[in-house]
């Protein structure tokens, strides 16, 4: 890794772990939470594609046009013990890659008709999977994360949104081999951990049926995306990568580049990867 790439890698890591530290010191005041959502150490807290409306201190309405789900946030209620498990960053917020994947799902609802769907590393919300469960004719949706706190929260969200039929939720850590195989898998911003990348790809391969497809969104984040693509190709996946995969997402990206001095495409803009498991 070159000096410049190493610097970007370290900077992204500091931002992630800085956000974890802020979760420990945040107050229970809803107004403080709103301030953190707008002015976060990530600089870009979301793409503004899906409207986020506070309902109370814990619950928020995520909506786009007539589509909506209720999401319970955890960032005000975390303890040190909550942050000591597998991949805790999904407990802090809904990351932009998850927002963009959810937005993409809403524009491609027919794609999921009659299909079984697995979301990997969905964090505290599994937002894309929730929209599939509520607004598509998917046969079954299984929502997962490697962190127990995230999974407990997603189960609460399913109950609140009355989405328990044809939807399941469980802990699934990368490297584990699930019993079921699925037609489609989802993963948003799951590529940045060097020490679990091989395990993630192993689980992706194992959980998909022959001919199945993966929908992945993630920033390039220095070399982490390229390393992921090397792994998926080595295990047998075919892939297609696109930067302009939705016109509204692309226009928002271009607007942020023009107007936001903190916007960095390398760490903020999610590219889209379509994986296919060979027959």
Short mmCIF file of C-alpha atoms in Angstrom, two decimals:
data_model
loop_
_atom_site.label_atom_id
_atom_site.label_comp_id
_atom_site.label_asym_id
_atom_site.label_seq_id
_atom_site.Cartn_x
_atom_site.Cartn_y
_atom_site.Cartn_z
CA UNK A 1 0.00 0.00 0.00
CA UNK A 2 1.43 3.44 -0.97
CA UNK A 3 1.85 6.32 1.48
CA UNK A 4 -1.20 8.19 0.16
CA UNK A 5 -3.40 5.07 0.17
CA UNK A 6 -2.23 4.22 3.68
CA UNK A 7 -3.12 7.75 4.82
CA UNK A 8 -6.65 7.47 3.40
CA UNK A 9 -7.07 4.02 5.01
CA UNK A 10 -6.00 5.32 8.42
CA UNK A 11 -8.18 8.42 8.11
CA UNK A 12 -11.27 6.34 7.31
CA UNK A 13 -10.53 4.04 10.24
CA UNK A 14 -10.13 6.98 12.63
CA UNK A 15 -13.48 8.39 11.50
CA UNK A 16 -15.23 5.08 12.05
CA UNK A 17 -13.81 4.50 15.51
CA UNK A 18 -14.32 8.16 16.39
CA UNK A 19 -18.01 7.68 15.68
CA UNK A 20 -18.04 4.67 18.01
CA UNK A 21 -16.47 6.80 20.74
CA UNK A 22 -19.09 9.53 20.24
CA UNK A 23 -21.84 6.97 20.78
CA UNK A 24 -20.54 6.39 24.30
CA UNK A 25 -20.65 10.08 25.21
CA UNK A 26 -23.85 11.17 23.44
CA UNK A 27 -26.71 12.40 25.62
CA UNK A 28 -30.31 11.22 25.58
CA UNK A 29 -31.52 14.65 24.42
CA UNK A 30 -33.24 14.18 21.02
CA UNK A 31 -32.07 17.63 19.93
CA UNK A 32 -28.47 16.54 20.49
CA UNK A 33 -29.08 13.47 18.34
CA UNK A 34 -30.46 15.61 15.51
CA UNK A 35 -27.36 17.81 15.68
CA UNK A 36 -25.13 14.74 15.45
CA UNK A 37 -27.07 13.46 12.46
CA UNK A 38 -26.49 16.73 10.63
CA UNK A 39 -22.95 17.53 11.81
CA UNK A 40 -21.24 14.17 12.25
CA UNK A 41 -17.57 13.32 12.18
CA UNK A 42 -18.33 11.52 8.92
CA UNK A 43 -19.10 14.96 7.44
CA UNK A 44 -21.65 13.35 5.06
CA UNK A 45 -24.32 11.81 7.29
CA UNK A 46 -26.60 10.73 4.42
CA UNK A 47 -27.34 11.42 0.78
CA UNK A 48 -30.74 12.96 1.46
CA UNK A 49 -32.45 10.51 -0.89
CA UNK A 50 -34.67 9.04 1.82
CA UNK A 51 -36.30 11.47 4.23
CA UNK A 52 -35.59 10.83 7.91
CA UNK A 53 -38.21 12.23 10.29
CA UNK A 54 -37.87 11.87 14.08
CA UNK A 55 -40.87 10.27 15.77
CA UNK A 56 -39.39 10.35 19.29
CA UNK A 57 -35.95 9.94 20.85
CA UNK A 58 -35.47 6.41 19.44
CA UNK A 59 -37.78 5.97 16.46
CA UNK A 60 -37.50 7.60 13.04
CA UNK A 61 -39.61 7.44 9.90
CA UNK A 62 -37.59 6.64 6.77
CA UNK A 63 -39.67 7.59 3.75
CA UNK A 64 -39.55 8.17 0.01
CA UNK A 65 -42.78 9.19 -1.70
CA UNK A 66 -45.41 6.67 -0.54
CA UNK A 67 -42.85 4.19 0.79
CA UNK A 68 -41.88 4.23 4.47
CA UNK A 69 -40.61 2.13 7.35
CA UNK A 70 -40.15 2.91 11.04
CA UNK A 71 -36.54 2.53 12.21
CA UNK A 72 -35.31 2.40 15.80
CA UNK A 73 -31.90 4.02 16.32
CA UNK A 74 -29.46 2.70 18.88
CA UNK A 75 -26.77 5.38 18.93
CA UNK A 76 -28.11 7.03 22.10
CA UNK A 77 -28.44 3.81 24.09
CA UNK A 78 -25.14 1.99 23.57
CA UNK A 79 -22.94 0.82 26.43
CA UNK A 80 -19.27 -0.20 26.32
CA UNK A 81 -20.42 -3.83 26.31
CA UNK A 82 -22.53 -3.20 23.20
CA UNK A 83 -19.43 -1.97 21.38
CA UNK A 84 -17.26 -4.98 22.24
CA UNK A 85 -18.71 -7.46 19.74
CA UNK A 86 -18.47 -8.38 16.09
CA UNK A 87 -18.39 -5.37 13.70
CA UNK A 88 -20.16 -2.79 15.84
CA UNK A 89 -20.23 0.09 13.34
CA UNK A 90 -23.68 -0.98 12.13
CA UNK A 91 -25.08 -0.08 15.55
CA UNK A 92 -24.16 3.59 15.27
CA UNK A 93 -26.18 4.82 12.30
CA UNK A 94 -27.65 3.92 8.93
CA UNK A 95 -24.65 4.42 6.65
CA UNK A 96 -25.04 6.14 3.24
CA UNK A 97 -24.37 2.88 1.36
CA UNK A 98 -27.39 1.29 3.08
CA UNK A 99 -29.52 4.34 2.24
CA UNK A 100 -28.44 4.17 -1.41
CA UNK A 101 -29.08 0.42 -1.62
CA UNK A 102 -32.55 0.90 -0.12
CA UNK A 103 -33.23 3.65 -2.65
CA UNK A 104 -32.07 1.39 -5.48
CA UNK A 105 -34.38 -1.37 -4.23
CA UNK A 106 -37.42 0.91 -4.39
CA UNK A 107 -36.69 1.64 -8.06
CA UNK A 108 -36.32 -2.06 -8.88
CA UNK A 109 -39.11 -3.71 -6.90
CA UNK A 110 -40.11 -6.19 -9.62
CA UNK A 111 -36.62 -7.71 -9.53
CA UNK A 112 -37.42 -9.41 -6.21
CA UNK A 113 -40.76 -11.00 -7.15
CA UNK A 114 -40.84 -14.67 -6.14
CA UNK A 115 -37.21 -14.57 -4.92
CA UNK A 116 -35.59 -15.44 -1.61
CA UNK A 117 -33.41 -12.63 -0.30
CA UNK A 118 -30.61 -12.51 2.29
CA UNK A 119 -29.13 -9.28 3.67
CA UNK A 120 -25.64 -9.59 5.13
CA UNK A 121 -24.23 -7.10 7.63
CA UNK A 122 -27.44 -5.06 7.70
CA UNK A 123 -26.56 -3.32 10.97
CA UNK A 124 -29.18 -1.91 13.30
CA UNK A 125 -31.75 -1.34 10.52
CA UNK A 126 -31.32 -3.72 7.54
CA UNK A 127 -33.02 -0.87 5.69
CA UNK A 128 -32.82 -2.28 2.15
CA UNK A 129 -34.12 -5.65 3.28
CA UNK A 130 -37.00 -4.00 5.14
CA UNK A 131 -38.14 -2.14 2.02
CA UNK A 132 -37.98 -5.39 0.04
CA UNK A 133 -40.03 -7.17 2.70
CA UNK A 134 -42.67 -4.45 2.79
CA UNK A 135 -42.95 -3.31 -0.82
CA UNK A 136 -42.00 -6.22 -3.09
CA UNK A 137 -43.38 -9.68 -3.76
CA UNK A 138 -40.27 -11.45 -2.53
CA UNK A 139 -40.94 -15.01 -1.42
CA UNK A 140 -38.90 -14.67 1.77
CA UNK A 141 -36.47 -12.12 3.24
CA UNK A 142 -33.84 -13.05 5.82
CA UNK A 143 -32.11 -10.16 7.62
CA UNK A 144 -28.76 -10.72 9.32
CA UNK A 145 -25.86 -9.06 11.07
CA UNK A 146 -22.92 -10.43 13.01
CA UNK A 147 -23.73 -8.31 16.06
CA UNK A 148 -26.38 -9.49 18.55
CA UNK A 149 -27.41 -5.95 19.50
CA UNK A 150 -28.12 -5.12 15.86
CA UNK A 151 -30.20 -8.26 15.39
CA UNK A 152 -32.27 -7.60 18.53
CA UNK A 153 -32.99 -4.11 17.25
CA UNK A 154 -34.02 -5.36 13.80
CA UNK A 155 -36.44 -7.79 15.45
CA UNK A 156 -38.01 -4.83 17.31
CA UNK A 157 -38.26 -2.98 14.01
CA UNK A 158 -39.98 -5.93 12.33
CA UNK A 159 -42.55 -6.04 15.13
CA UNK A 160 -43.18 -2.30 14.97
CA UNK A 161 -43.66 -2.41 11.19
CA UNK A 162 -45.75 -5.61 11.36
CA UNK A 163 -43.39 -7.36 8.96
CA UNK A 164 -42.96 -10.70 10.71
CA UNK A 165 -44.68 -12.74 7.98
CA UNK A 166 -42.25 -14.14 5.38
CA UNK A 167 -39.40 -12.28 7.10
CA UNK A 168 -36.81 -13.71 9.49
CA UNK A 169 -33.83 -12.27 11.33
CA UNK A 170 -30.77 -13.85 12.92
CA UNK A 171 -27.11 -13.44 13.80
CA UNK A 172 -24.83 -14.48 10.94
CA UNK A 173 -21.12 -13.81 11.19
CA UNK A 174 -18.99 -13.78 8.07
CA UNK A 175 -17.24 -17.08 7.51
CA UNK A 176 -20.25 -19.05 8.71
CA UNK A 177 -22.05 -21.25 6.20
CA UNK A 178 -25.84 -20.79 6.34
CA UNK A 179 -28.14 -23.78 5.97
CA UNK A 180 -30.31 -22.12 3.34
CA UNK A 181 -29.36 -20.85 -0.10
CA UNK A 182 -30.89 -17.70 -1.56
CA UNK A 183 -31.65 -16.19 -4.95
CA UNK A 184 -30.40 -12.71 -4.04
CA UNK A 185 -28.04 -11.33 -1.42
CA UNK A 186 -27.63 -7.72 -0.29
CA UNK A 187 -24.60 -6.11 1.33
CA UNK A 188 -24.00 -2.41 2.02
CA UNK A 189 -20.63 -1.00 3.12
CA UNK A 190 -19.28 -4.35 4.33
CA UNK A 191 -15.93 -4.37 2.52
CA UNK A 192 -13.59 -2.27 4.64
CA UNK A 193 -12.36 -4.81 7.23
CA UNK A 194 -9.22 -6.47 5.89
CA UNK A 195 -9.32 -9.28 8.43
CA UNK A 196 -12.85 -10.44 7.53
CA UNK A 197 -13.00 -9.83 3.77
CA UNK A 198 -12.19 -13.42 2.81
CA UNK A 199 -14.79 -14.70 5.28
CA UNK A 200 -17.42 -12.32 3.88
CA UNK A 201 -16.83 -13.55 0.32
CA UNK A 202 -16.86 -17.17 1.51
CA UNK A 203 -20.29 -16.63 3.10
CA UNK A 204 -21.58 -14.81 0.00
CA UNK A 205 -20.60 -17.74 -2.19
CA UNK A 206 -22.03 -20.33 0.19
CA UNK A 207 -25.38 -18.60 0.70
CA UNK A 208 -26.24 -18.07 -2.98
CA UNK A 209 -27.90 -20.61 -5.23
CA UNK A 210 -26.21 -21.41 -8.53
CA UNK A 211 -27.13 -18.55 -10.83
CA UNK A 212 -27.93 -16.33 -7.83
CA UNK A 213 -27.08 -12.64 -7.69
CA UNK A 214 -25.54 -10.27 -5.17
CA UNK A 215 -26.26 -6.53 -4.93
CA UNK A 216 -23.45 -4.71 -3.16
CA UNK A 217 -22.95 -0.99 -2.47
CA UNK A 218 -19.77 0.42 -0.97
CA UNK A 219 -17.34 3.33 -1.39
CA UNK A 220 -14.01 2.62 -3.01
CA UNK A 221 -12.29 3.63 0.25
CA UNK A 222 -8.74 3.49 -1.05
CA UNK A 223 -7.94 -0.12 -2.05
CA UNK A 224 -10.64 -1.94 -0.05
CA UNK A 225 -13.08 -2.23 -2.98
CA UNK A 226 -10.38 -3.50 -5.32
CA UNK A 227 -9.34 -6.13 -2.77
CA UNK A 228 -12.96 -7.26 -2.47
CA UNK A 229 -13.27 -7.60 -6.24
CA UNK A 230 -10.09 -9.70 -6.32
CA UNK A 231 -11.60 -12.01 -3.70
CA UNK A 232 -14.97 -12.44 -5.43
CA UNK A 233 -13.28 -13.16 -8.74
CA UNK A 234 -10.90 -15.69 -7.20
CA UNK A 235 -13.76 -17.67 -5.61
CA UNK A 236 -15.69 -17.85 -8.89
CA UNK A 237 -18.07 -14.88 -8.98
CA UNK A 238 -18.61 -12.87 -12.11
CA UNK A 239 -19.18 -9.20 -11.40
CA UNK A 240 -20.27 -5.96 -13.00
CA UNK A 241 -19.38 -2.66 -11.37
CA UNK A 242 -21.13 0.66 -12.04
CA UNK A 243 -20.80 4.19 -10.73
CA UNK A 244 -23.88 5.59 -12.49
CA UNK A 245 -26.54 3.01 -11.55
CA UNK A 246 -29.39 5.37 -10.67
CA UNK A 247 -29.85 8.84 -12.15
CA UNK A 248 -31.06 10.43 -8.89
CA UNK A 249 -28.15 8.99 -6.91
CA UNK A 250 -25.70 10.19 -9.55
CA UNK A 251 -27.17 13.70 -9.61
CA UNK A 252 -26.94 13.90 -5.82
CA UNK A 253 -23.31 12.74 -6.04
CA UNK A 254 -22.51 15.46 -8.57
CA UNK A 255 -24.29 18.08 -6.45
CA UNK A 256 -22.30 17.13 -3.35
CA UNK A 257 -19.05 17.31 -5.30
CA UNK A 258 -19.91 20.87 -6.34
CA UNK A 259 -21.38 22.18 -3.12
CA UNK A 260 -19.92 20.28 -0.16
CA UNK A 261 -16.25 20.96 0.67
CA UNK A 262 -16.10 17.86 2.90
CA UNK A 263 -17.39 15.47 0.26
CA UNK A 264 -14.81 12.89 -0.81
CA UNK A 265 -15.97 10.44 -3.48
CA UNK A 266 -13.44 7.85 -2.33
CA UNK A 267 -14.97 7.48 1.12
CA UNK A 268 -18.54 8.75 0.62
CA UNK A 269 -19.87 7.67 -2.78
CA UNK A 270 -21.12 4.06 -2.94
CA UNK A 271 -20.41 2.28 -6.20
CA UNK A 272 -22.67 -0.61 -7.20
CA UNK A 273 -21.42 -4.16 -7.74
CA UNK A 274 -23.62 -6.87 -9.25
CA UNK A 275 -22.31 -10.34 -8.45
CA UNK A 276 -23.40 -13.52 -10.24
CA UNK A 277 -22.67 -17.04 -9.01
CA UNK A 278 -21.96 -19.22 -12.03
CA UNK A 279 -24.31 -22.10 -12.80
#
